[in-house]
Coordinates of C-alpha atoms in Angstrom, one line a residue:
X5 CA 124.8 29.0 211.4
X6 CA 124.9 31.6 208.7
X7 CA 125.1 35.7 209.6
X8 CA 121.6 36.3 208.5
X9 CA 120.5 33.6 210.8
X10 CA 121.8 35.2 213.6
X11 CA 120.8 38.9 212.4
X12 CA 116.4 37.6 212.6
X13 CA 117.9 35.6 215.6
X14 CA 118.8 39.0 217.4
X15 CA 116.3 40.4 215.8
X16 CA 113.7 38.1 217.3
X17 CA 115.5 38.5 220.7
X18 CA 115.1 42.2 221.5
X19 CA 111.8 41.9 219.6
X20 CA 110.8 39.1 221.9
X21 CA 112.3 41.7 225.2
X22 CA 110.5 44.6 224.3
X23 CA 107.5 42.8 223.8
X24 CA 107.8 41.2 227.6
X25 CA 108.5 44.3 228.9
X26 CA 105.5 46.5 227.4
X27 CA 103.0 43.7 228.1
X28 CA 104.8 44.0 232.1
X29 CA 104.1 46.8 232.1
X30 CA 100.5 47.2 231.1
X31 CA 99.6 44.5 233.6
X32 CA 100.8 46.4 236.7
X33 CA 98.3 46.1 238.9
X34 CA 95.8 49.4 238.4
X35 CA 95.4 51.4 241.0
X36 CA 92.5 51.7 243.1
X37 CA 89.8 54.2 242.9
X38 CA 89.3 55.3 247.7
X39 CA 92.4 55.8 248.8
X40 CA 92.5 56.7 252.3
X41 CA 94.0 60.7 252.8
X42 CA 97.4 60.5 252.9
X43 CA 97.6 61.8 256.1
X44 CA 95.4 59.7 258.0
X45 CA 97.1 56.3 256.2
X46 CA 98.8 54.1 258.1
X47 CA 100.1 53.8 262.0
X48 CA 102.8 54.0 263.7
X49 CA 105.3 50.6 261.8
X50 CA 106.6 47.9 265.2
X51 CA 109.8 47.8 265.6
X52 CA 111.2 44.6 266.7
X53 CA 112.6 43.3 269.8
X54 CA 116.6 43.9 268.1
X55 CA 115.7 47.1 267.9
X56 CA 114.6 47.1 270.8
X57 CA 117.3 46.2 273.2
X58 CA 118.2 49.1 275.8
X59 CA 115.1 50.2 275.4
X60 CA 113.4 52.2 279.0
X61 CA 109.4 51.1 279.3
X62 CA 107.5 54.3 280.2
X63 CA 103.1 55.9 279.9
X64 CA 102.0 56.4 276.5
X65 CA 102.1 59.4 276.1
X66 CA 99.4 60.0 273.9
X67 CA 99.5 62.9 270.5
X68 CA 95.9 63.8 269.4
X69 CA 95.0 62.0 265.9
X70 CA 95.1 64.1 262.2
X71 CA 91.8 64.7 260.6
X72 CA 91.2 65.2 257.0
X73 CA 90.1 68.6 257.6
X74 CA 92.7 69.7 260.3
X75 CA 95.0 69.8 257.5
X76 CA 97.1 73.0 256.8
X77 CA 99.3 72.8 254.4
X78 CA 102.4 76.2 253.0
X79 CA 105.8 76.5 251.3
X80 CA 108.8 76.3 251.1
X81 CA 111.9 78.2 248.2
X82 CA 114.6 76.9 247.3
X83 CA 117.1 77.3 244.0
X84 CA 116.1 74.4 243.2
X85 CA 112.5 73.4 244.6
X86 CA 109.5 74.2 246.3
X87 CA 108.8 71.9 248.4
X88 CA 104.5 71.6 250.4
X89 CA 104.4 70.8 253.9
X90 CA 101.5 69.0 255.4
X91 CA 100.1 70.1 259.3
X92 CA 98.8 67.0 259.7
X93 CA 102.2 65.0 260.7
X94 CA 105.3 68.0 259.1
X95 CA 104.8 66.0 255.7
X96 CA 106.2 66.5 252.1
X97 CA 102.8 65.7 250.3
X98 CA 104.3 67.5 246.9
X99 CA 108.2 68.4 246.4
X100 CA 108.8 70.8 242.8
X101 CA 111.8 70.4 241.4
X102 CA 111.8 73.1 240.0
X103 CA 115.0 73.0 237.1
X104 CA 112.4 70.8 235.1
X105 CA 110.2 70.1 233.6
X106 CA 106.2 68.4 233.8
X107 CA 105.9 65.1 231.1
X108 CA 102.8 66.4 230.2
X109 CA 103.3 69.9 229.7
X110 CA 106.2 71.4 229.5
X111 CA 105.4 74.8 230.8
X112 CA 104.8 73.2 234.7
X113 CA 107.7 72.1 237.0
X114 CA 108.1 68.0 237.4
X115 CA 106.4 67.3 240.4
X116 CA 107.6 64.8 242.0
X117 CA 105.9 64.0 245.6
X118 CA 102.1 65.0 244.2
X119 CA 98.8 63.6 245.1
X120 CA 98.2 61.7 241.8
X121 CA 100.8 58.7 242.5
X122 CA 100.2 59.9 246.5
X123 CA 104.1 60.2 246.7
X124 CA 104.7 61.5 249.9
X125 CA 107.6 61.6 252.1
X126 CA 106.6 61.3 256.1
X127 CA 108.0 60.8 259.1
X128 CA 106.9 60.1 263.0
X129 CA 107.4 58.4 266.0
X130 CA 106.8 55.4 268.6
X131 CA 105.3 54.9 271.7
X132 CA 102.3 57.9 271.9
X133 CA 105.1 60.3 270.6
X134 CA 103.5 62.2 267.4
X135 CA 103.6 59.7 264.8
X136 CA 102.3 60.9 261.3
X137 CA 98.9 61.1 262.2
X138 CA 99.7 63.9 264.3
X139 CA 99.3 67.9 263.7
X140 CA 101.8 70.1 264.3
X141 CA 101.7 73.6 264.1
X142 CA 104.9 75.9 262.4
X143 CA 106.9 77.6 264.7
X144 CA 107.6 81.4 262.5
X145 CA 110.0 81.3 260.2
X146 CA 110.9 81.6 256.1
X147 CA 109.4 80.6 253.3
X148 CA 111.9 81.0 251.1
X149 CA 116.0 80.6 250.7
X150 CA 117.3 83.8 250.9
X151 CA 120.2 85.8 249.2
X152 CA 123.9 83.8 251.2
X153 CA 121.9 81.8 252.9
X154 CA 123.1 78.3 252.3
X155 CA 120.7 76.5 254.2
X156 CA 116.8 76.7 256.0
X157 CA 114.9 75.6 258.8
X158 CA 111.6 74.2 259.1
X159 CA 110.9 73.7 262.7
X160 CA 107.1 72.6 263.1
X161 CA 105.8 71.3 267.4
X162 CA 103.8 68.6 268.4
X163 CA 101.2 68.9 271.2
X164 CA 102.5 66.1 274.2
X165 CA 100.8 65.0 277.3
X166 CA 103.1 64.8 280.7
X167 CA 105.8 67.7 280.2
X168 CA 107.6 66.2 276.7
X169 CA 107.3 68.3 274.3
X170 CA 108.2 67.2 270.4
X171 CA 109.6 68.6 266.9
X172 CA 110.7 67.8 263.3
X173 CA 112.6 70.4 262.1
X174 CA 113.3 70.4 258.1
X175 CA 116.5 71.7 256.7
X176 CA 116.6 72.7 252.8
X177 CA 120.2 73.5 251.5
X178 CA 120.9 75.5 248.3
X179 CA 122.3 73.9 245.7
X180 CA 121.6 70.0 246.6
X181 CA 118.2 68.5 247.1
X182 CA 118.9 66.4 250.1
X183 CA 116.9 68.3 253.1
X184 CA 118.2 66.7 256.6
X185 CA 115.0 65.6 258.8
X186 CA 115.3 65.4 262.1
X187 CA 113.1 64.9 265.2
X188 CA 113.9 66.7 269.0
X189 CA 112.4 65.6 272.3
X190 CA 111.9 67.1 275.8
X191 CA 111.4 64.8 278.6
X192 CA 109.5 67.1 280.8
X193 CA 108.4 64.3 282.6
X194 CA 109.7 62.6 285.4
X195 CA 110.1 58.6 284.0
X196 CA 113.0 58.7 281.0
X197 CA 112.3 57.2 278.3
X198 CA 113.3 55.6 274.3
X199 CA 111.2 55.2 271.9
X200 CA 112.2 55.2 267.6
X201 CA 112.1 57.9 264.8
X202 CA 110.4 56.4 261.7
X203 CA 110.8 57.9 257.9
X204 CA 109.3 56.5 255.3
X205 CA 108.5 56.8 252.0
X206 CA 104.3 56.7 250.4
X207 CA 103.5 55.6 247.3
X208 CA 100.8 54.5 244.6
X209 CA 102.0 51.1 242.2
X210 CA 101.8 53.0 239.1
X211 CA 104.5 53.8 236.8
X212 CA 105.2 57.6 236.9
X213 CA 103.8 59.8 233.9
X214 CA 106.5 59.7 230.7
X215 CA 107.6 56.5 230.1
X216 CA 107.9 54.9 226.9
X217 CA 105.2 53.0 225.1
X218 CA 107.6 49.9 224.1
X219 CA 109.6 49.6 227.1
X220 CA 109.2 50.2 231.1
X221 CA 111.7 50.8 233.7
X222 CA 111.3 50.1 237.5
X223 CA 109.6 51.5 240.4
X224 CA 108.9 50.5 243.5
X225 CA 111.3 50.1 247.3
X226 CA 115.3 49.7 246.8
X227 CA 117.2 48.6 249.3
X228 CA 121.3 49.3 250.0
X229 CA 123.4 47.9 253.2
X230 CA 126.9 46.3 252.1
X231 CA 126.2 42.9 253.0
X232 CA 123.9 42.5 250.3
X233 CA 124.5 45.6 248.2
X234 CA 121.2 47.1 245.9
X235 CA 117.8 45.0 246.2
X236 CA 114.5 46.1 244.1
X237 CA 111.4 45.4 245.8
X238 CA 108.3 45.0 243.3
X239 CA 105.5 46.3 244.6
X240 CA 103.7 42.8 244.1
X241 CA 106.0 41.1 246.0
X242 CA 105.7 43.4 249.3
X243 CA 101.1 42.6 248.9
X244 CA 102.2 39.1 249.0
X245 CA 104.6 39.5 251.6
X246 CA 107.2 37.4 250.0
X247 CA 110.2 41.1 249.3
X248 CA 113.1 39.3 250.8
X249 CA 115.3 42.4 252.0
X250 CA 117.8 42.6 254.2
X251 CA 115.6 44.6 256.7
X252 CA 118.4 45.1 259.8
X253 CA 121.7 47.3 260.1
X254 CA 124.5 50.3 260.8
X255 CA 125.2 51.5 257.2
X256 CA 122.7 51.1 253.2
X257 CA 120.3 53.9 252.8
X258 CA 116.4 52.9 251.6
X259 CA 115.0 54.2 248.2
X260 CA 111.9 54.6 246.2
X261 CA 112.9 54.9 242.5
X262 CA 111.2 55.6 239.9
X263 CA 112.3 56.2 235.8
X264 CA 114.2 59.8 235.3
X265 CA 113.6 60.0 239.8
X266 CA 114.5 59.1 243.0
X267 CA 113.8 59.6 246.1
X268 CA 116.3 57.8 249.2
X269 CA 116.3 58.3 252.9
X270 CA 119.3 57.4 254.1
X271 CA 120.7 57.0 258.1
X272 CA 124.0 57.7 260.0
X273 CA 126.2 55.5 259.4
X274 CA 127.0 53.2 262.1
X275 CA 123.7 53.6 263.7
X276 CA 121.8 50.7 264.1
X277 CA 118.3 50.4 262.8
X278 CA 114.9 48.6 261.0
X279 CA 113.9 49.3 257.3
X280 CA 110.4 48.4 256.9
X281 CA 108.0 47.6 253.5
X282 CA 103.9 47.0 254.0
X283 CA 100.8 47.4 251.8
X284 CA 98.1 49.6 253.5
X285 CA 94.1 47.6 253.8
X286 CA 92.2 48.5 250.5
X287 CA 94.0 50.2 248.8
X288 CA 97.1 50.1 245.9
X289 CA 99.0 52.5 248.5
X290 CA 102.6 50.9 250.1
X291 CA 105.1 52.9 252.8
X292 CA 108.8 51.7 251.9
X293 CA 110.8 53.4 255.2
X294 CA 113.0 52.9 257.8
X295 CA 113.0 53.0 261.8
X296 CA 116.0 54.8 264.5
X297 CA 116.5 54.1 267.9
X298 CA 116.4 57.1 270.0
X299 CA 119.4 56.4 272.8
X300 CA 117.9 57.5 276.2
X301 CA 116.2 60.6 276.5
X302 CA 116.8 61.8 280.9
X303 CA 113.6 63.5 282.9
X304 CA 115.1 67.3 281.3
X305 CA 117.3 66.1 279.2
X306 CA 116.8 66.5 275.4
X307 CA 117.3 64.1 272.5
X308 CA 117.5 63.7 269.1
X309 CA 117.7 62.4 265.6
X310 CA 118.0 63.0 262.1
X311 CA 118.7 61.4 259.0
X312 CA 118.4 63.1 255.3
X313 CA 116.2 62.8 252.9
X314 CA 117.4 62.9 248.7
X315 CA 114.8 63.2 246.4
X316 CA 115.6 65.1 243.2
X317 CA 117.0 63.1 239.6
X318 CA 119.0 60.1 239.2
X319 CA 122.4 63.0 238.8
X320 CA 125.2 60.3 239.3
X321 CA 128.0 62.8 240.3
X322 CA 124.8 64.5 242.7
X323 CA 124.2 61.1 243.6
X324 CA 127.2 59.5 245.0
X325 CA 128.0 62.2 247.4
X326 CA 125.3 61.8 248.9
X327 CA 125.8 57.9 250.9
X328 CA 128.0 55.1 248.8
X329 CA 125.8 52.9 246.2
X330 CA 122.9 55.6 246.1
X331 CA 124.1 55.8 242.2
X332 CA 123.2 52.3 241.8
X333 CA 119.4 53.2 241.1
X334 CA 120.6 54.1 238.2
X335 CA 120.1 50.6 236.8
X336 CA 121.6 49.2 234.0
X337 CA 121.4 45.8 235.2
X338 CA 123.6 43.0 234.6
X339 CA 125.5 45.3 231.8
X340 CA 126.8 48.1 234.4
X341 CA 130.5 46.9 233.6
X342 CA 130.1 47.9 231.1
X343 CA 127.7 50.7 230.8
X344 CA 129.3 52.6 234.0
X345 CA 133.0 53.7 231.3
X346 CA 129.7 54.6 228.4
X347 CA 128.1 56.6 230.4
X348 CA 131.2 58.4 231.3
X349 CA 133.0 59.2 228.6
X350 CA 129.1 60.5 227.5
X351 CA 129.7 62.5 230.0
X352 CA 133.0 63.3 228.9
X353 CA 131.9 64.6 225.7
X354 CA 129.3 66.5 226.8
X355 CA 131.3 68.3 228.8
X356 CA 133.9 69.5 225.3
X357 CA 130.4 69.7 223.2
X358 CA 128.6 71.6 225.1
X359 CA 124.8 69.6 223.9
X360 CA 124.5 66.0 224.3
X361 CA 123.1 65.6 221.0
X362 CA 125.5 66.2 219.3
X363 CA 127.3 63.8 222.6
X364 CA 125.0 60.4 221.9
X365 CA 126.4 61.6 217.9
X366 CA 130.2 61.7 218.9
X367 CA 130.7 58.7 220.9
X368 CA 128.2 56.3 218.1
X369 CA 131.5 58.0 216.3
X370 CA 134.1 56.5 218.7
X371 CA 132.6 53.1 219.5
X372 CA 131.8 51.9 215.7
X373 CA 135.7 53.0 215.1
X374 CA 136.4 50.4 218.0
X375 CA 135.2 48.2 216.3
X376 CA 136.1 48.8 213.2
X377 CA 138.4 46.0 212.6
X378 CA 135.4 43.4 213.8
X379 CA 133.3 45.1 211.8
X380 CA 135.5 45.3 207.9
X381 CA 135.3 41.3 209.6
X382 CA 132.2 41.1 209.4
X383 CA 131.5 43.2 206.1
X384 CA 133.8 41.7 204.0
X385 CA 132.5 37.6 205.0
X386 CA 128.9 39.2 203.8
X387 CA 129.9 40.9 200.9
X388 CA 132.3 36.8 199.6
X389 CA 128.6 35.4 200.1
X390 CA 126.5 37.9 198.4
X391 CA 129.1 37.2 195.3
X392 CA 128.3 33.7 196.3
X393 CA 125.0 34.3 195.8
X394 CA 124.4 32.4 192.5
X395 CA 126.3 30.1 192.9
X396 CA 124.6 28.9 195.6
X397 CA 121.1 29.3 194.2
X398 CA 121.9 26.6 191.3
X399 CA 123.2 24.9 194.0
X400 CA 120.5 24.5 195.7
X401 CA 118.7 23.4 192.6
X402 CA 121.0 20.3 191.4
X403 CA 120.9 19.1 194.7
X404 CA 117.0 19.7 195.7
X405 CA 116.5 16.3 197.0
X406 CA 120.0 15.5 198.0
X407 CA 120.9 17.8 201.1
X408 CA 123.9 16.0 202.3
X409 CA 125.1 16.3 198.9
X410 CA 123.2 20.0 198.9
X411 CA 126.0 21.2 201.7
X412 CA 128.9 18.3 201.3
X413 CA 128.8 20.6 198.0
X414 CA 128.6 25.0 200.2
X415 CA 131.6 23.4 202.2
X416 CA 133.8 23.0 199.0
X417 CA 132.4 26.1 198.2
X418 CA 133.7 27.6 200.9
X419 CA 137.0 26.4 200.8
X420 CA 137.6 27.0 197.2
X421 CA 136.7 29.9 197.9
X422 CA 138.0 31.0 201.2
X423 CA 135.4 32.3 202.7
X424 CA 133.8 31.6 206.3
X425 CA 130.1 31.5 206.4
X426 CA 130.1 31.8 209.9
X427 CA 133.0 35.0 209.8
X428 CA 130.1 38.2 209.7
X429 CA 129.1 36.1 213.3
X430 CA 131.6 36.5 216.2
X431 CA 131.6 40.1 215.1
X432 CA 128.3 41.0 215.4
X433 CA 128.5 38.6 218.8
X434 CA 131.2 41.0 220.4
X435 CA 129.3 44.5 219.6
X436 CA 125.9 43.3 221.0
X437 CA 126.9 44.1 224.4
X438 CA 128.1 47.6 224.3
X439 CA 125.2 48.1 221.9
X440 CA 122.8 47.1 225.1
X441 CA 125.0 48.5 227.3
X442 CA 124.0 52.3 225.2
X443 CA 120.6 51.6 224.8
X444 CA 120.4 51.8 228.5
X445 CA 122.6 54.5 228.9
X446 CA 120.1 57.2 227.1
X447 CA 116.7 55.1 228.3
X448 CA 117.9 56.1 231.6
X449 CA 119.9 59.3 232.1
X450 CA 118.4 61.7 233.4
X451 CA 120.6 64.0 232.0
X452 CA 118.6 63.8 228.6
X453 CA 115.6 64.6 229.6
X454 CA 114.2 68.0 228.1
X455 CA 117.9 68.3 226.5
X456 CA 117.8 69.5 223.0
X457 CA 119.2 68.7 219.5
X458 CA 119.0 70.5 216.7
X459 CA 115.6 72.1 214.7
X460 CA 112.8 70.2 215.6
X461 CA 114.9 68.0 218.1
X462 CA 113.2 69.4 222.0
X463 CA 114.1 66.4 223.7
X464 CA 116.5 63.3 223.2
X465 CA 114.2 61.7 226.3
X466 CA 111.3 62.0 224.9
X467 CA 110.1 61.1 220.5
X468 CA 110.3 62.6 218.7
X469 CA 107.5 64.9 217.5
X470 CA 108.1 64.5 213.7
X471 CA 108.8 60.6 213.1
X472 CA 111.2 61.7 211.3
X473 CA 114.8 60.6 212.6
X474 CA 112.3 56.5 212.6
X475 CA 112.0 57.3 208.8
X476 CA 115.0 58.1 208.7
X477 CA 116.5 54.7 210.2
X478 CA 113.9 53.0 207.9
X479 CA 115.1 54.0 205.1
X480 CA 119.4 52.9 206.6
X481 CA 117.9 49.6 207.3
X482 CA 116.6 49.1 204.3
X483 CA 119.8 50.0 202.3
X484 CA 122.0 47.7 205.0
X485 CA 119.7 45.0 203.5
X486 CA 119.9 46.1 200.3
X487 CA 123.3 45.4 200.7
X488 CA 123.1 41.9 202.7
X489 CA 123.7 38.7 201.3
X490 CA 119.9 37.8 199.1
X491 CA 119.0 34.4 201.3
X492 CA 118.9 31.8 198.8
X493 CA 114.6 31.4 200.9
X494 CA 112.3 32.8 199.2
X495 CA 110.3 33.3 203.1
X496 CA 113.6 34.5 204.7
X497 CA 114.2 37.2 202.1
X498 CA 110.7 38.4 202.6
X499 CA 111.3 38.6 206.3
X500 CA 114.1 40.0 205.2
X501 CA 112.6 42.8 204.3
X502 CA 109.7 44.4 206.3
X503 CA 112.3 43.7 209.0
X504 CA 113.3 48.1 208.0
X505 CA 109.2 49.0 208.8
X506 CA 108.7 47.0 212.3
X507 CA 111.9 48.5 213.2
X508 CA 111.0 51.6 212.4
X509 CA 108.1 51.8 214.3
X510 CA 109.0 49.9 217.8
X511 CA 111.1 53.6 217.1
X512 CA 108.2 55.9 216.7
X513 CA 107.7 55.4 220.5
X514 CA 111.8 55.1 221.3
X515 CA 113.6 58.6 223.0
X516 CA 115.2 60.1 220.8
X517 CA 118.3 60.2 221.4
X518 CA 117.3 56.5 221.1
X519 CA 116.5 56.2 218.1
X520 CA 119.9 58.7 216.3
X521 CA 122.2 56.4 218.5
X522 CA 120.7 54.2 215.4
X523 CA 120.5 56.0 212.4
X524 CA 123.7 57.7 213.0
X525 CA 126.0 54.1 213.8
X526 CA 123.2 52.6 210.7
X527 CA 125.0 55.3 208.3
X528 CA 128.5 53.8 209.8
X529 CA 127.9 51.1 208.4
X530 CA 126.3 51.5 205.3
X531 CA 129.0 54.2 205.2
X532 CA 131.7 51.0 205.5
X533 CA 129.7 47.9 204.6
X534 CA 130.0 50.2 200.8
X535 CA 132.6 50.1 200.7
X536 CA 134.0 46.5 201.3
X537 CA 131.6 45.4 199.5
X538 CA 132.2 47.4 196.6
X539 CA 136.5 47.1 196.4
X540 CA 135.6 43.3 196.8
X541 CA 133.1 43.1 194.2
X542 CA 135.5 45.3 191.4
X543 CA 137.9 42.5 192.7
X544 CA 135.9 39.4 192.0
X545 CA 135.0 40.7 188.8
X546 CA 139.2 41.8 187.9
X547 CA 139.4 37.9 188.7
X548 CA 136.4 36.6 186.3
X549 CA 137.9 39.7 182.9
X550 CA 140.0 36.7 180.5
X551 CA 141.2 39.8 179.8
X552 CA 143.1 40.2 182.9

């Protein structure tokens, strides 16, 4: 297989991958027209027998159920978030990330938890104690993080019977997207109790706004344990009761993942807990959560438990501090081993140049320099093939009816001229994993979101609004095609000439950061290929000059 055929194969493979991703995206199940309200959806989960060990049965303490009409909300503001909390369940029903802009309207802030996707963070207790369907009352306190204060506590209390008092405490922290969610139980009854607390993330199965039209990233639950590492679970598998994941552990976390952002529940390490996932009946709303046992609470005693809720951007440095393995939600797939160092290098360059667009340009130059010898070998092979193309065409016409003789003559010519027709293949193949890894790094890095470059490029994560970069990329690809050997097959030649247009149209909807990388890479490739081709052409003319 010669270089042009390899290029065709790569183009076909890349195009097929884009089409498959696009097909997957647009064939996701559509949301139901009507679903139950967040506050009233789903009963409290039931822990398995493994978590019931050591529990003390007691008379059920029935908490009053909430209705939509009884739901009231209040807001809490810190330096990073604005949270809306419902009196029903004390649920986090809205969460604005104040440092990030909405995808459609840049005048608004981005909402992670919100009503459109029925996205909320819920929690409750089992065994008849207050759940996420119970009515809570807020204890008076500040609604904004005070100047000089590092945290803000929100306390909510629910009415029960038999003298048991239950409180839910949410602790917001300065300069952090982590929220401590704690339950406090005061047992004023005459019997010991040992309930369970559950913490869950509720969401529909629709990808968020802002996905590229050509590639959709993963949206759905994920689980991490030391035993099985990172496991992504599709909504379809949950709906079909086919979801496979490690359900019990004393470590790890559970998350709801989407492009750029994540909400994760992190139980305390070495605390036995159980993960669960379920689809609510009659809707396309899903719940994924964790159940944590509470140690026996004797009469007159208090018991408590808590988890950490991280709800914010997929900033890898911050995720690593929250829990081991949480940075894996920035998923580079099977090329993580290559992509992770690339992202590290991109961050290091950004710390020096202060602009993510210029960081992409510098990183592309560095990668091109690393692969310079391999690229040079590839371009030399193509340049020599270009010099031989007229003679190959003559051979094809001369032995058009004798394929075996044609192949023999072509091999003889390659040996005489010391040309390896496969010389351009290996260098290209070696670079493919690096290029794909960089592609996924630029696609998945939240740091690119709303990051400007120059002039008209105000957001490297969104498509070029004037399509200038895609047009430049098309022009560069067309010039590259002209520098390559002309395929002897007329059909192949037409296909190669059409490829810049096909790819250019695809890149109209790609994030500007990705297109910037391709443009810089193409410009550098053209310069290197032109220099090598010119040198070989000059050498070929000198060799054929009788006066030389």
